[in-house]
């Protein structure tokens, strides 16, 4: 795992890159508009969304049962099932399977799971070349690049950049691009098609992921737009599918819900052009289409740990539609690479720290890569409350919990937050601090030191007023204007140990029932 | 009906004008409003930064302070959303941690009684035309927490449309966050500033004299950016516009300016609550530094 810079550092570079900002603004803006239009067409979108959420919830709650059902159904249909606890095990299984075929080349359908485990690199170490066949993945692969978007991995590239990459690199991987290649999308697509066609017709092994696994029949499903998936899933003799264990839906009736939610959320289409489903292998007598050998590799790689967290587990509902990326103002400005993972954007910010943990400074910085604006939650087709999980993971980073040691480097912040709590839990201290701020306002610098400099580099600071509101109110009440100030909230016996005011250094009170009356919040002095 | 004003710590400290405007507006509408002095902060900063246990005593304080009021008015979308959306969560999480029902029992009663200002005006008082007069070009930014967490919808716009003399201008890409995000602005300064700059650009494009919102923390961010750019656009809280009348007009050029900045070209007409240090100070001449 190469060391990536933390999110804020990586984002600094991206925000200064005008070309990247332009490419991203244009691309996400277009997809945003298309999604909004096709979602608005459906009267029952809210119900579909609720159904999608609940089907996934139920499946995850009984995941053990459904996994065994998938295994039995795939075996019954002629396939072989492998269980991979982590990336290393999954890579070893796939590498051994490819080696056993005697082939040195494999073709691939775009797959997040295989990128997550770094399969291409693992195969390369074993002397096996994996050829990506999705147009955008091809652009990324030829450009020695990394994907920056779940749906459109090369979203950070524009067409003239793509033309350069095709012209300079295609020949190294197979059929070269024509010399007179233009940057017209149709021209670029044609060059890619001719390049890939040779690959499809000569490869004997394909590797895929899956968008869904239907438990009742052991059927894997891939939805795509270009047809390269259909080629990979039908032409080779051997098919190896690496699928995260959270991809299961119980029945075909459940699948119907997601085949509506996914294309509308993802590409802004009513239906995706290609939906391929495969169940086991072609019959032993050679009748029927498709691979004669099928291996399903079920991947855990942190998913079970994620499932154990009652707040964070909702991230496993994700169907990788990328709607959250396309509406995220942070993603739009920072770009996908800043997230240092195959899962960028808001979903990446909650998925990566759960799958990989928060020991790495990059992973610990991801839960903060959000202004908590909530646009992602609004568009998520399975209603993942991403802001809720972000806040939950921030808590894990600064406090730690039973399974997760707290991340390093938050001591100063913890001290500042504790001090702020002490101040804010006392009207008297808050009032004194306000008056001190007002009295010294002419001395306040226009530029702040330390972390505050980030603010004053591009923004002016607010000026302290002549008087805080509470002091104005007290004067007004004393003068008998307006409504008389009612006494502060009266002392009421409450069924718990209340905090005495000023107990800022006491630990957060436990909720032990007791009959101690809460002390009255203090009166103004 | 006993109505309590929860002003929020930021407004109390930095934007008392919003509090005074809220009081003036509500009293004009016949509401007797009280400001219990035991109030401080809703706990949002602590909660959103991952310090949930530090947010709990602040949430309790809010619940204690406002327990006996029939309605609590909050001129801040994000603080109202903290109470309405996250207080129930605080209770649930305490239960998950095996601490029983006490926290939920303590906090839950104040949740449904907490209203953002525009909700209180329309849903509780049933008023759309509050009798305001504000003869200026205004554009409105729907802040994220007020629209997405609270769901105030078009309430603020309906209130603004009813203001006499006011010209309401559409803000391009209004649903995009301004980039403040509390501690986000300090932890991810480059992205935050890029978002703020875009929001300022869209604001200027409307040709409005005033950018209005119902959250002063967002306005602090956008206003600070506009001031740094010498854009000549002022930011005002919804309450300040709604409180403005023919007899007591609010003057945009006396809106609280940022330190050392004055809207270029805006005449400084000393108004009743013009803080000389704020609006009439010479423009600061600090050069923009590079990011650290």
mmCIF file of C-alpha atoms in Angstrom, chain A residues 409-418, chain B residues 51:
data_model
loop_
_atom_site.group_PDB
_atom_site.id
_atom_site.type_symbol
_atom_site.label_atom_id
_atom_site.label_comp_id
_atom_site.label_asym_id
_atom_site.label_seq_id
_atom_site.Cartn_x
_atom_site.Cartn_y
_atom_site.Cartn_z
ATOM 1 C CA UNK A 409 -2.112 13.623 16.704
ATOM 2 C CA UNK A 410 -5.366 14.839 18.185
ATOM 3 C CA UNK A 411 -4.100 15.748 21.649
ATOM 4 C CA UNK A 412 -4.122 19.518 21.116
ATOM 5 C CA UNK A 413 -7.602 19.301 19.655
ATOM 6 C CA UNK A 414 -8.860 17.221 22.572
ATOM 7 C CA UNK A 415 -7.499 19.779 25.016
ATOM 8 C CA UNK A 416 -9.061 22.662 23.065
ATOM 9 C CA UNK A 417 -12.415 20.894 22.859
ATOM 10 C CA UNK A 418 -12.394 20.171 26.573
ATOM 11 C CA UNK B 51 -16.638 14.796 20.780
#
